[in-house]
PDB file of C-alpha atoms in Angstrom:
ATOM      1  CA  MET A   1      -4.329   8.253 -10.071  1.00  0.00           C
ATOM      2  CA  ASP A   2      -6.732   7.255  -7.496  1.00  0.00           C
ATOM      3  CA  ARG A   3      -5.801   7.608  -3.911  1.00  0.00           C
ATOM      4  CA  VAL A   4      -3.421   4.899  -2.580  1.00  0.00           C
ATOM      5  CA  THR A   5      -4.287   3.478   0.931  1.00  0.00           C
ATOM      6  CA  ILE A   6      -1.304   1.895   2.802  1.00  0.00           C
ATOM      7  CA  TYR A   7      -1.947  -0.105   5.880  1.00  0.00           C
ATOM      8  CA  GLY A   8       1.231  -0.627   7.721  1.00  0.00           C
ATOM      9  CA  ARG A   9       3.541  -0.041  10.669  1.00  0.00           C
ATOM     10  CA  ALA A  10       5.845   2.924  11.138  1.00  0.00           C
ATOM     11  CA  SER A  11       8.685   0.402  12.086  1.00  0.00           C
ATOM     12  CA  CYS A  12       8.269  -1.479   8.786  1.00  0.00           C
ATOM     13  CA  GLY A  13      10.861  -0.755   6.127  1.00  0.00           C
ATOM     14  CA  PHE A  14       8.595  -2.117   3.419  1.00  0.00           C
ATOM     15  CA  CYS A  15       5.859   0.262   4.526  1.00  0.00           C
ATOM     16  CA  LEU A  16       8.146   3.138   4.408  1.00  0.00           C
ATOM     17  CA  ARG A  17       9.241   2.202   0.903  1.00  0.00           C
ATOM     18  CA  ALA A  18       5.661   2.071  -0.270  1.00  0.00           C
ATOM     19  CA  LYS A  19       5.092   5.622   1.259  1.00  0.00           C
ATOM     20  CA  SER A  20       8.319   6.927  -0.424  1.00  0.00           C
ATOM     21  CA  LEU A  21       7.114   5.564  -3.771  1.00  0.00           C
ATOM     22  CA  CYS A  22       3.836   7.514  -3.507  1.00  0.00           C
ATOM     23  CA  GLU A  23       5.712  10.694  -2.562  1.00  0.00           C
ATOM     24  CA  ALA A  24       8.308  10.343  -5.289  1.00  0.00           C
ATOM     25  CA  ASN A  25       5.584   9.933  -7.890  1.00  0.00           C
ATOM     26  CA  GLY A  26       3.290  12.630  -6.450  1.00  0.00           C
ATOM     27  CA  TRP A  27       0.479  10.083  -5.867  1.00  0.00           C
ATOM     28  CA  PRO A  28      -2.035  10.993  -3.222  1.00  0.00           C
ATOM     29  CA  TYR A  29      -2.026   8.616  -0.486  1.00  0.00           C
ATOM     30  CA  THR A  30      -3.479   7.754   2.967  1.00  0.00           C
ATOM     31  CA  TRP A  31      -1.125   6.108   5.489  1.00  0.00           C
ATOM     32  CA  VAL A  32      -3.026   4.030   7.988  1.00  0.00           C
ATOM     33  CA  ASP A  33      -0.513   3.226  10.924  1.00  0.00           C
ATOM     34  CA  MET A  34      -1.990   0.023  12.355  1.00  0.00           C
ATOM     35  CA  MET A  35      -0.375   0.366  15.667  1.00  0.00           C
ATOM     36  CA  ALA A  36      -1.465   3.971  16.229  1.00  0.00           C
ATOM     37  CA  GLU A  37      -4.984   3.090  15.128  1.00  0.00           C
ATOM     38  CA  GLY A  38      -5.032  -0.123  17.310  1.00  0.00           C
ATOM     39  CA  LEU A  39      -5.693  -2.136  14.191  1.00  0.00           C
ATOM     40  CA  SER A  40      -4.798  -5.937  13.890  1.00  0.00           C
ATOM     41  CA  LYS A  41      -4.174  -7.867  10.751  1.00  0.00           C
ATOM     42  CA  ALA A  42      -7.633  -9.450  11.269  1.00  0.00           C
ATOM     43  CA  ASP A  43      -9.104  -5.854  11.175  1.00  0.00           C
ATOM     44  CA  ILE A  44      -7.347  -5.096   7.852  1.00  0.00           C
ATOM     45  CA  ALA A  45      -8.387  -8.560   6.457  1.00  0.00           C
ATOM     46  CA  ALA A  46     -11.972  -7.619   7.240  1.00  0.00           C
ATOM     47  CA  LYS A  47     -11.542  -4.342   5.339  1.00  0.00           C
ATOM     48  CA  ILE A  48      -9.866  -5.795   2.292  1.00  0.00           C
ATOM     49  CA  GLY A  49     -11.609  -9.175   2.049  1.00  0.00           C
ATOM     50  CA  ARG A  50      -8.678 -11.443   2.181  1.00  0.00           C
ATOM     51  CA  PRO A  51      -6.292 -12.873   4.802  1.00  0.00           C
ATOM     52  CA  VAL A  52      -3.370 -10.584   5.872  1.00  0.00           C
ATOM     53  CA  HIS A  53      -0.072 -12.166   6.863  1.00  0.00           C
ATOM     54  CA  THR A  54       2.290  -9.262   6.209  1.00  0.00           C
ATOM     55  CA  VAL A  55       2.374  -5.418   5.916  1.00  0.00           C
ATOM     56  CA  PRO A  56       2.074  -3.173   4.057  1.00  0.00           C
ATOM     57  CA  GLN A  57      -1.343  -4.058   2.525  1.00  0.00           C
ATOM     58  CA  ILE A  58      -1.978  -1.544  -0.304  1.00  0.00           C
ATOM     59  CA  LEU A  59      -5.060  -0.451  -2.309  1.00  0.00           C
ATOM     60  CA  VAL A  60      -5.271   1.970  -5.169  1.00  0.00           C
ATOM     61  CA  GLY A  61      -8.822   3.298  -5.098  1.00  0.00           C
ATOM     62  CA  GLU A  62     -10.826   0.234  -4.300  1.00  0.00           C
ATOM     63  CA  GLN A  63      -8.538  -2.000  -6.181  1.00  0.00           C
ATOM     64  CA  TYR A  64      -6.465  -4.406  -3.949  1.00  0.00           C
ATOM     65  CA  ILE A  65      -2.662  -4.401  -5.029  1.00  0.00           C
ATOM     66  CA  GLY A  66      -1.039  -6.384  -2.351  1.00  0.00           C
ATOM     67  CA  GLY A  67       2.253  -5.763  -0.522  1.00  0.00           C
ATOM     68  CA  CYS A  68       5.354  -3.703  -1.204  1.00  0.00           C
ATOM     69  CA  ASP A  69       6.650  -5.871  -4.152  1.00  0.00           C
ATOM     70  CA  GLU A  70       3.242  -5.864  -5.978  1.00  0.00           C
ATOM     71  CA  PHE A  71       2.918  -2.158  -5.415  1.00  0.00           C
ATOM     72  CA  PHE A  72       6.401  -1.541  -7.074  1.00  0.00           C
ATOM     73  CA  ASP A  73       5.167  -3.875 -10.058  1.00  0.00           C
ATOM     74  CA  PHE A  74       1.927  -1.740 -10.209  1.00  0.00           C
ATOM     75  CA  ALA A  75       4.120   1.454 -10.239  1.00  0.00           C
ATOM     76  CA  ARG A  76       6.204  -0.085 -13.231  1.00  0.00           C
ATOM     77  CA  SER A  77       3.085  -0.850 -15.016  1.00  0.00           C
ATOM     78  CA  GLN A  78       1.859   2.625 -14.677  1.00  0.00           C
ATOM     79  CA  GLU A  79       5.022   3.978 -16.103  1.00  0.00           C
ATOM     80  CA  VAL A  80       4.740   1.678 -19.136  1.00  0.00           C
ATOM     81  CA  ALA A  81       1.188   2.719 -19.653  1.00  0.00           C
ATOM     82  CA  ALA A  82       2.062   6.354 -19.510  1.00  0.00           C
ATOM     83  CA  ARG A  83       4.529   6.118 -22.466  1.00  0.00           C
TER      84      ARG A  83
END
């Protein structure tokens, strides 16, 4: 599994769920706390190449996944592929 990058905020429940999913599956991840790093949604949009309206914003390797719901869908697809 490529490293997961999660752009989010510590006060965001969806962001924390995404982190927990990585930890539960033993996936390597990098947590980027937007508030602590002084990053705006515009900064993240510039990094991922698309508008950002919500957090978290998640990438697996260089592949843009989306938000928390899309990340859980991605995780389910990984489980199916592993069978």
